[in-house]
CSV table of C-alpha atoms and ligand atoms in Angstrom, one decimal:
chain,number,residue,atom,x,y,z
A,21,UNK,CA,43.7,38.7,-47.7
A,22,UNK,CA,41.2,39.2,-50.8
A,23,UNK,CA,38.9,36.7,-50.4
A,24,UNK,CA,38.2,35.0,-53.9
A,25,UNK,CA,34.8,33.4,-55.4
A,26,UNK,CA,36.1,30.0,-57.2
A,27,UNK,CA,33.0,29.5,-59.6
A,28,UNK,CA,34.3,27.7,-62.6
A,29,UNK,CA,38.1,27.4,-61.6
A,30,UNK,CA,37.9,24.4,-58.8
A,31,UNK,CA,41.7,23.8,-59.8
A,32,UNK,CA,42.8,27.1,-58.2
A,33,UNK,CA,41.1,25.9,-54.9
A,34,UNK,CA,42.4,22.6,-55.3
A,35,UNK,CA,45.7,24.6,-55.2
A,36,UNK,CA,44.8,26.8,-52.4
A,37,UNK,CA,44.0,23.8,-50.0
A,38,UNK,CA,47.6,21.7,-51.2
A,39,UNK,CA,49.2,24.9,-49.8
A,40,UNK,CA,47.1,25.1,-46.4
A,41,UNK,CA,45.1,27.9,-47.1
A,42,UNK,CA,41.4,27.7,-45.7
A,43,UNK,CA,39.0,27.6,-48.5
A,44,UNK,CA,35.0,27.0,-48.1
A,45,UNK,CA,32.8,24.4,-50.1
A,46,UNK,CA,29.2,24.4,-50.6
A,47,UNK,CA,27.4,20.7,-49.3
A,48,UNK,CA,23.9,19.8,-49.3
A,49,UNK,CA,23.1,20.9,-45.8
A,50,UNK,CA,25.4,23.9,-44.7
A,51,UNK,CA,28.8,25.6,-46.1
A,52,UNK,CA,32.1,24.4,-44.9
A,53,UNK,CA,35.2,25.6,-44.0
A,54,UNK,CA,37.9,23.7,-45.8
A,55,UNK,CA,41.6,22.6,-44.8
A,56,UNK,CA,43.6,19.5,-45.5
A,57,UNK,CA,42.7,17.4,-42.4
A,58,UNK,CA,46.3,15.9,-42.5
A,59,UNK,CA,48.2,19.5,-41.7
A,60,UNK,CA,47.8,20.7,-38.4
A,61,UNK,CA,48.5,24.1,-39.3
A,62,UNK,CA,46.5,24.5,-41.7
A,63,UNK,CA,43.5,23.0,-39.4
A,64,UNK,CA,45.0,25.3,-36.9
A,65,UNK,CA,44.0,28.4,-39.4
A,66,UNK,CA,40.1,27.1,-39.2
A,67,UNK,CA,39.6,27.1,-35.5
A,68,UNK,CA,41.6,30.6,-35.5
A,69,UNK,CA,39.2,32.0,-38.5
A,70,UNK,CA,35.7,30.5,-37.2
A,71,UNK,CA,37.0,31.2,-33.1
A,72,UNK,CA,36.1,28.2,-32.6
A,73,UNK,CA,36.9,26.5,-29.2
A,74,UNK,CA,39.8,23.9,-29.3
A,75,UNK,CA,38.2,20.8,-27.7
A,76,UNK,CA,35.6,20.9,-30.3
A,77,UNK,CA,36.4,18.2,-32.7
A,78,UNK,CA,35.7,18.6,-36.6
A,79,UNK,CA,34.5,16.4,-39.1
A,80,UNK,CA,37.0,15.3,-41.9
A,81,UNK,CA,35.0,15.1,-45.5
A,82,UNK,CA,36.0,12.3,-48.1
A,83,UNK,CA,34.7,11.6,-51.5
A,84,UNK,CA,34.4,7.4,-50.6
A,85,UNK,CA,34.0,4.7,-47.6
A,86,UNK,CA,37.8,3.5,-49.0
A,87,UNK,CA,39.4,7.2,-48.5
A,88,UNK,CA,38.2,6.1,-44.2
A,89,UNK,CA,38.9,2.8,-43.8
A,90,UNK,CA,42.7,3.1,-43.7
A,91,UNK,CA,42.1,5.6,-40.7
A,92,UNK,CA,39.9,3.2,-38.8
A,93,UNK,CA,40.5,0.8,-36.0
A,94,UNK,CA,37.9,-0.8,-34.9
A,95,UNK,CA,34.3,-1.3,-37.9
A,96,UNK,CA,31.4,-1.5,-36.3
A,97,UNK,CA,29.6,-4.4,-38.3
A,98,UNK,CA,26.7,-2.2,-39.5
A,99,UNK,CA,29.0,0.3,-40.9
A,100,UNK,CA,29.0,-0.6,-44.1
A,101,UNK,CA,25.2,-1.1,-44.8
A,102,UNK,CA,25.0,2.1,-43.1
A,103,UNK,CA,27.6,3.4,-46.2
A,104,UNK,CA,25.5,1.6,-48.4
A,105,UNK,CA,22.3,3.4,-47.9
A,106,UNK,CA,23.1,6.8,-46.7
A,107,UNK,CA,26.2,7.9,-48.6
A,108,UNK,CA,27.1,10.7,-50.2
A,109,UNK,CA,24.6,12.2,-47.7
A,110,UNK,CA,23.8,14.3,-44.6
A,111,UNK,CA,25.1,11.8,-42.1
A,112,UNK,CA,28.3,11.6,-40.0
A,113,UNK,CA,29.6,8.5,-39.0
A,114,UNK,CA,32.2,8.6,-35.7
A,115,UNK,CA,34.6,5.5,-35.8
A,116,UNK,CA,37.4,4.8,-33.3
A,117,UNK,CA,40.8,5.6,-34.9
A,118,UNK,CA,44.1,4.0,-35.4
A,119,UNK,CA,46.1,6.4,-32.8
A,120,UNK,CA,47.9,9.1,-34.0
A,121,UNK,CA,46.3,8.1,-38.0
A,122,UNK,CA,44.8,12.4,-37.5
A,123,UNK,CA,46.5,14.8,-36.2
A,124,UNK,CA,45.2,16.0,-32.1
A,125,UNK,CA,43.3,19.3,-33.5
A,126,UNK,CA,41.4,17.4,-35.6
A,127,UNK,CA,39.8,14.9,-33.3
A,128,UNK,CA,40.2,17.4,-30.4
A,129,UNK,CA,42.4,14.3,-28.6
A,130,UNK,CA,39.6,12.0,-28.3
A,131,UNK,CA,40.2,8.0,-29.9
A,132,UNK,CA,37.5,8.6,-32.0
A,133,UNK,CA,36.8,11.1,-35.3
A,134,UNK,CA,34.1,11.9,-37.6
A,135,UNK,CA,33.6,11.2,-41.0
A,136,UNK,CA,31.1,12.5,-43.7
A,137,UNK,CA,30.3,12.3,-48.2
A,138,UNK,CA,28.5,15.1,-48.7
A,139,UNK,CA,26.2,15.0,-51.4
A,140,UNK,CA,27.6,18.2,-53.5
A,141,UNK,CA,29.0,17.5,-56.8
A,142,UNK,CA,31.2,20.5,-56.9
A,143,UNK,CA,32.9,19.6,-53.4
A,144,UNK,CA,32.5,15.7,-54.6
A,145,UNK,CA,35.2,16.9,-57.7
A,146,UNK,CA,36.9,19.1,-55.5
A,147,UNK,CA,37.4,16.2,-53.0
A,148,UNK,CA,38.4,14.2,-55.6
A,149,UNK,CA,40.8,16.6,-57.2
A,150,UNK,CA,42.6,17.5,-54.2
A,151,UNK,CA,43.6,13.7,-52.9
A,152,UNK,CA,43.2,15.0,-49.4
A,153,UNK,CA,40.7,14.2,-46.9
A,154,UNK,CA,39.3,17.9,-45.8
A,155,UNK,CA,38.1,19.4,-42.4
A,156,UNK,CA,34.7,21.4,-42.7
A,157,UNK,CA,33.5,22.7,-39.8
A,158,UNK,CA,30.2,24.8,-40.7
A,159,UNK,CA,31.8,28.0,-42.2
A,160,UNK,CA,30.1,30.5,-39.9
A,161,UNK,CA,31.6,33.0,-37.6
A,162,UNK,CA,31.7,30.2,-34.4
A,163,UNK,CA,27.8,30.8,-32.4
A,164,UNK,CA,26.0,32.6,-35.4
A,165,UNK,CA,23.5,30.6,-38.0
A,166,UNK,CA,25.3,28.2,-40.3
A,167,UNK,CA,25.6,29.2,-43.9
A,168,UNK,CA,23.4,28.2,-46.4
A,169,UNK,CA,24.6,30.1,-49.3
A,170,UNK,CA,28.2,31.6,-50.7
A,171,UNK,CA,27.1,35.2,-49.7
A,172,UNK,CA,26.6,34.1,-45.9
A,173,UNK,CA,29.9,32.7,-46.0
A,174,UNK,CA,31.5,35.9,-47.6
A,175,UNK,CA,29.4,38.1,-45.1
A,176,UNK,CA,31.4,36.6,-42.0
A,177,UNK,CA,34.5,35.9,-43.1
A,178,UNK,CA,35.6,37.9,-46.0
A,179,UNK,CA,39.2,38.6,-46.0
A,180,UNK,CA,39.4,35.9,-43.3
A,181,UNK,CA,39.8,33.5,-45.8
A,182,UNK,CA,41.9,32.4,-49.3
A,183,UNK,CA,38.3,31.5,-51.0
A,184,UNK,CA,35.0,30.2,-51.2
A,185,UNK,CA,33.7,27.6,-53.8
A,186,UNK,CA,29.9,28.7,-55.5
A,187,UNK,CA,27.7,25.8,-54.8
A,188,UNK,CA,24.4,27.5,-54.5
A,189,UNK,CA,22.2,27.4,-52.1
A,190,UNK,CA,22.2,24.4,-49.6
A,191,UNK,CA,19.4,22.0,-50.2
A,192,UNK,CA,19.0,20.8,-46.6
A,193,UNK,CA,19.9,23.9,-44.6
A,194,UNK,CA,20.7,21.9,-41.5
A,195,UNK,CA,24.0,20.0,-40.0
A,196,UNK,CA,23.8,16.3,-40.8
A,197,UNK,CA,23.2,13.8,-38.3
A,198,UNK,CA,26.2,12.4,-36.4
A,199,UNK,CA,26.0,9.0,-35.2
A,200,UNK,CA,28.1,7.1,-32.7
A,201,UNK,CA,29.7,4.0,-34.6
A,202,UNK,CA,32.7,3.8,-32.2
A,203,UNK,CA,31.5,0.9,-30.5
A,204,UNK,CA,31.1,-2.6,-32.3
A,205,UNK,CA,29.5,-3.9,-29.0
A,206,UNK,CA,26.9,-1.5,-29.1
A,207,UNK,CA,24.1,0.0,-31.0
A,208,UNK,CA,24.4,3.3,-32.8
A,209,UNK,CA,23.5,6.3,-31.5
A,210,UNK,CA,22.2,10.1,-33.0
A,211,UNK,CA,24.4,12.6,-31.3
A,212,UNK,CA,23.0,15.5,-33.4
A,213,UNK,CA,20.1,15.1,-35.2
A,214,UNK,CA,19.5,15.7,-39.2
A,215,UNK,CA,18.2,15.5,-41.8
A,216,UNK,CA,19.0,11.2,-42.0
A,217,UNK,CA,16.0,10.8,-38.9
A,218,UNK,CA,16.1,7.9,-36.3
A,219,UNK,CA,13.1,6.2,-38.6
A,220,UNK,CA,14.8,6.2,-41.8
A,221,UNK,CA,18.1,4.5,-39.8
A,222,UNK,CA,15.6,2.4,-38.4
A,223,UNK,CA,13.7,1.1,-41.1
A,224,UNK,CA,17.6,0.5,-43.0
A,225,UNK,CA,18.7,-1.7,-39.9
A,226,UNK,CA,15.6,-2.9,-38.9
A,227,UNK,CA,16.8,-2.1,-34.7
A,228,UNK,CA,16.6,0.4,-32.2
A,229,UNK,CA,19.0,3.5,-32.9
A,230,UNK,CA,19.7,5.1,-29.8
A,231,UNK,CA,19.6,9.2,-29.5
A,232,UNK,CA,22.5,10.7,-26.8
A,233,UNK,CA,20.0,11.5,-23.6
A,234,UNK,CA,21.5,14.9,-23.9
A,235,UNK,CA,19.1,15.7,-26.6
A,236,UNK,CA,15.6,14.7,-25.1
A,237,UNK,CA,16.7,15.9,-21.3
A,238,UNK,CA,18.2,19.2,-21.4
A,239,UNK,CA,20.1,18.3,-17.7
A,240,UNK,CA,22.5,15.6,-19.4
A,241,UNK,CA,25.9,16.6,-21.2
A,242,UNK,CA,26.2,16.1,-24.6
A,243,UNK,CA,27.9,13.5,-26.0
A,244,UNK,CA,29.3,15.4,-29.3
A,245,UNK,CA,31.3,18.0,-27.9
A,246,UNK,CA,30.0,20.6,-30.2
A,247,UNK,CA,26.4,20.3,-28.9
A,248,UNK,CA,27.1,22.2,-25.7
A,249,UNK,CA,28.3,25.5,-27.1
A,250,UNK,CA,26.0,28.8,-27.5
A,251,UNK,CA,25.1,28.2,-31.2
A,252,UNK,CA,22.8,29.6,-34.2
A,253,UNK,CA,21.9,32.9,-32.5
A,254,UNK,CA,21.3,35.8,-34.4
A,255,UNK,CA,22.0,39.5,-32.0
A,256,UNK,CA,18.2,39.9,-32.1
A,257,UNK,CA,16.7,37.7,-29.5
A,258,UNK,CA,14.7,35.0,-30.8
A,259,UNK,CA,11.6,33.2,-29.1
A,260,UNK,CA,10.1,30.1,-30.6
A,261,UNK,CA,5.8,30.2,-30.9
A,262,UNK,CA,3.6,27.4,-31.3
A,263,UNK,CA,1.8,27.9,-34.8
A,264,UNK,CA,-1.5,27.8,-32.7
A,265,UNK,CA,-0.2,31.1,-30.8
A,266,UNK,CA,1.0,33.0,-33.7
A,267,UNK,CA,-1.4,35.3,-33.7
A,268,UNK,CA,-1.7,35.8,-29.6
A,269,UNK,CA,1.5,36.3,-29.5
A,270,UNK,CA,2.0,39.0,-32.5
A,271,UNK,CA,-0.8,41.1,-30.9
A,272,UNK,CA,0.8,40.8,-27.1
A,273,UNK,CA,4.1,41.7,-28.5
A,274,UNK,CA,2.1,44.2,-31.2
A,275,UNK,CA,0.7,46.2,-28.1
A,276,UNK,CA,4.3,46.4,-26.3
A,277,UNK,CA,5.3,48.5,-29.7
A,278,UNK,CA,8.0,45.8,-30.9
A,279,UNK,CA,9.4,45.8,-33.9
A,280,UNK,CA,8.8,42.5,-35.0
A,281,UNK,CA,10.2,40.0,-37.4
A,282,UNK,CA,8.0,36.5,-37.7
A,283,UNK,CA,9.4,33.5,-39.5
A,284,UNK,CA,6.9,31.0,-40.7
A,285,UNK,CA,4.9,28.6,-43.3
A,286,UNK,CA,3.3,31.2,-46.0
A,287,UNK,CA,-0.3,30.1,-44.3
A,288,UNK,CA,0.7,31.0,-41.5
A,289,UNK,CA,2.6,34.5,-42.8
A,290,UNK,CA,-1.0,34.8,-44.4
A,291,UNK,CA,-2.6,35.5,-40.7
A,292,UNK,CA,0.1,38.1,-39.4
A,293,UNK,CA,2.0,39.7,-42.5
A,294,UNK,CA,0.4,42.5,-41.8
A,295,UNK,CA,1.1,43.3,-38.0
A,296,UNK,CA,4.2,42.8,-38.0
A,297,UNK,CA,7.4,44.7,-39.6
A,298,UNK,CA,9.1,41.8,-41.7
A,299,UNK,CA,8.3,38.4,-42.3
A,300,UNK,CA,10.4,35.4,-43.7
A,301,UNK,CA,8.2,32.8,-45.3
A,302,UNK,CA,9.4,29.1,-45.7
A,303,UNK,CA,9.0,28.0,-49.4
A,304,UNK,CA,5.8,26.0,-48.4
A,305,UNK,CA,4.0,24.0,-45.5
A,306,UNK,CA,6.7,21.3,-45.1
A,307,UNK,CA,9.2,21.0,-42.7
A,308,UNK,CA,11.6,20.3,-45.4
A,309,UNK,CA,11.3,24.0,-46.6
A,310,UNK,CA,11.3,25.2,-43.0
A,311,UNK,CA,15.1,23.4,-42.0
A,312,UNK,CA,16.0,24.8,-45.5
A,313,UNK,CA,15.0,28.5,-44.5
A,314,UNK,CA,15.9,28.1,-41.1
A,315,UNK,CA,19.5,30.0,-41.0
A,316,UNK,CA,19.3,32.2,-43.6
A,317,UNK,CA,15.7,33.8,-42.6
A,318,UNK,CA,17.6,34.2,-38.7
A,319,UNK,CA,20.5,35.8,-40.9
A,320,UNK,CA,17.7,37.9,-42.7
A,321,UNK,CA,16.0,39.0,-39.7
A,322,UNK,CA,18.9,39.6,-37.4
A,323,UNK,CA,20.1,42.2,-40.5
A,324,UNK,CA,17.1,44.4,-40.9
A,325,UNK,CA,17.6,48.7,-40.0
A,326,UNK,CA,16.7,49.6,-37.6
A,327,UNK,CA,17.5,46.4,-35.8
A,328,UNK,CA,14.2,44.4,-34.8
A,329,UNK,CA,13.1,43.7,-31.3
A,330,UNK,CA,12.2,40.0,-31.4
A,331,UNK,CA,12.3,37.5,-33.7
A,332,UNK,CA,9.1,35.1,-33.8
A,333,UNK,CA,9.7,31.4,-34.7
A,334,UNK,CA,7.2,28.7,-35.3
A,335,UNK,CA,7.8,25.1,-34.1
A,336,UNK,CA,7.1,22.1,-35.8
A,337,UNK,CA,6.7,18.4,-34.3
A,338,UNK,CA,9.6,17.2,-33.1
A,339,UNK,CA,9.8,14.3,-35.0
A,340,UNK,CA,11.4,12.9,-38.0
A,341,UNK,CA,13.5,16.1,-39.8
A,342,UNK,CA,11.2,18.1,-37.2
A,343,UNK,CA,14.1,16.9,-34.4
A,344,UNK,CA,17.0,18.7,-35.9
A,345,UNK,CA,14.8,21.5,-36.7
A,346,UNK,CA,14.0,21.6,-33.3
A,347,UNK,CA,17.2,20.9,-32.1
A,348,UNK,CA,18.9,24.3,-33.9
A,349,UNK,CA,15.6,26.3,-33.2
A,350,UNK,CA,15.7,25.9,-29.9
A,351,UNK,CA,19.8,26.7,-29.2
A,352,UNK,CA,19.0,29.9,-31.5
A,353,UNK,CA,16.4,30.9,-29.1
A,354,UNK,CA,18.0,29.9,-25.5
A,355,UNK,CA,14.7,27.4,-24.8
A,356,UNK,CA,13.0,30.5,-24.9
A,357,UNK,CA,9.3,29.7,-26.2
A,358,UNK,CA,6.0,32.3,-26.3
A,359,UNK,CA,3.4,30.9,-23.3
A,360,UNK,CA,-0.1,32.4,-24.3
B,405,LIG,O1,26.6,19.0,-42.2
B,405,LIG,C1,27.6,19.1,-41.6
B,405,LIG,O2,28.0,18.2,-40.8
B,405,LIG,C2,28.5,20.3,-41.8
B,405,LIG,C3,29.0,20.3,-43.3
B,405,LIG,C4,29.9,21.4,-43.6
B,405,LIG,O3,29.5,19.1,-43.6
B,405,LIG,N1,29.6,20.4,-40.9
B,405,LIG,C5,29.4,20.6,-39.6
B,405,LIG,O4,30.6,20.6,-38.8
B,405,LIG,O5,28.3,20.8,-39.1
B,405,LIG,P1,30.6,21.2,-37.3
B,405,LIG,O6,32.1,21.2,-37.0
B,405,LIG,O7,29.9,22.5,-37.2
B,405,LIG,O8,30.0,20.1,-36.4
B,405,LIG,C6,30.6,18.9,-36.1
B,405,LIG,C7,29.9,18.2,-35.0
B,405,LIG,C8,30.1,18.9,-33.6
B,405,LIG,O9,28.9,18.8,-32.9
B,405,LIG,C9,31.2,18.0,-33.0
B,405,LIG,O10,31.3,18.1,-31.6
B,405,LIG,C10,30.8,16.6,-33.5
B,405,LIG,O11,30.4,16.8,-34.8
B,405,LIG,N2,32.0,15.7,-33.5
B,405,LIG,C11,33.1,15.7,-34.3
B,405,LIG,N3,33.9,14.7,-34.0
B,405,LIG,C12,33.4,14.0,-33.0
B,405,LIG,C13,33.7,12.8,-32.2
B,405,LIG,N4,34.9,12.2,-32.4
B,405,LIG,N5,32.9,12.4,-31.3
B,405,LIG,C14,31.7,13.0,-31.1
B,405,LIG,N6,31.3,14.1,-31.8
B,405,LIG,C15,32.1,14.6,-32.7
B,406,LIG,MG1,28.7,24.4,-36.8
């Protein structure tokens, strides 16, 4: 199959994804893969295309809180000022379904499914065009980095699939947060953390927001089935380094002859740039520009010839947009962290 680059001709993808062809759309944090979320086969197509496993549920994108509510069994009460404040936008909301309202590949059989707006104005129109509430898991070969842009997309699954919609690049650069709304009774909860923190919920809601225990102790399973796969890695191995040991650990792995690739904040690619074989710099200081460079300087890195040794990360606090930084840094380098 020739895979085609929809720029200015959304009606032909429109078309593409009435027929139950797989198309990907560009959002705010990562590329998706497209399919109407109301034909199994055509959902079938994505977990075939990524090789994704089948119990990991995907989250179905609509262009309003009305295109939901008919799929919806039980609201949790802060649902709507939740709606309110943080859509279109990089959060996932998980409701308890009316059975049978989505078909079992969708919601991988659980009672519950997840919902998203993403804040893209292309895939907004496109949403809107096509009537059709669309599945969009991240449109990456299933374990490597997300996509941030239309060529990572093309790069993995070129011929794979009918098209891909330009969107640029992705603002965010990580997954949105998923939170657990599936229980009136009880508090939400971050199953994945993004780039809508636990402090910005909290200061909306004014009460505790719960995060799954699977995030802060490694030991516990994950409550979003998703979170327990191998994920974001790169084939060069990647170890994360405290910015304080940058430079210790460039000259240890300097000595061992490694060819070495070091992603970073440009202060800190100041220090090292020139011991090392390839750098990718983060657009500034923040950790804003850092979860925006994140998958496409792994993607960077991990394509270099001859292939690089090691792959040198810096951490950030693991707070605020810092947690789902963290959170994909860490699975991309297996816990695996430089001790000086
Ligand atoms: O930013 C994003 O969310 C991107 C863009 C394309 O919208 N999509 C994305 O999809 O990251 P995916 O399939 O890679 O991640 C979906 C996550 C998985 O961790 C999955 O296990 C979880 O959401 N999930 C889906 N349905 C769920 C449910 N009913 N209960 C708990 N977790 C669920
Ligand atoms: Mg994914």
């Amino acid at each position: 199959m020739e895979t085609i680059i929809f720029d200015q001709q959304l009606e032909q993808a429109v078309e593409a994804l009435k027929q139950g062809e797989v198309v990907s759309f560009p959002t705010e944090t990562v590329y998706g893969l497209g399919a109407n979320a109301l034909d199994e086969s055509a959902v079938k197509k994505v977990f075939a295309v990524k090789g994704r496993p089948s119990d990991n549920p995907l989250i179905v994108h609509v262009y309003d809180f009305d295109q939901v509510q008919p799929f919806i069994q039980t609201k949790h009460p802060l649902a709507e000022k939740i709606v309110e404040q943080f859509w279109p936008g990089p959060l996932t909301l998980i409701f308890e379904i009316k059975p049978e309202s989505l078909p079992k590949v969708v919601t991988g059989g659980l009672s519950t499914a997840a919902f998203r707006m993403p804040n893209h104005p292309v895939t907004l129109e496109l949403l809107r065009q096509a009537q059709l509430p669309l599945v969009g898991p991240s449109a990456n070969t299933s374990g490597k980095p997300s996509p941030t842009s239309s060529a990572h997309v093309y790069h993995d699954l070129k011929g794979k699939i009918k098209g891909i919609v330009e969107g640029g690049q992705s603002q965010i650069g990580v997954e949105s947060t998923v939170l657990d709304l599936s229980n009136p009774n009880l508090p939400p909860m971050i199953l994945r953390p993004g780039a809508i923190t636990k402090e910005m919920l909290e200061a909306t809601l004014g009460l505790e927001v719960l995060i799954d225990q699977h995030l802060v102790k490694e030991s516990e399973t994950p409550k979003a089935p998703g979170m327990k796969y191998k994920h974001y890695s790169p084939d060069t191995p990647v170890m994360m380094v405290a910015p304080k040991d940058l430079l210790h650990a460039v000259r240890h792995f300097g000595k061992e002859n490694y060819r070495l690739g070091v992603m970073a904040t440009p202060s800190q690619i100041a220090l090292i740039k020139d011991q090392v074989q390839t750098c990718f710099a983060y657009e500034d200081e923040k950790v804003q520009s850092a979860a925006k460079g994140l998958f496409s300087g792994l993607r960077q890195l991990d394509e270099q010839s001859p292939k690089l040794d090691l792959i040198l990360v810096v951490t950030f606090e693991n707070k605020g947009l810092g947690m789902a930084y963290m959170n994909r840094l860490k699975k991309a380098a297996a816990q695996k962290i430089y001790q000086a």
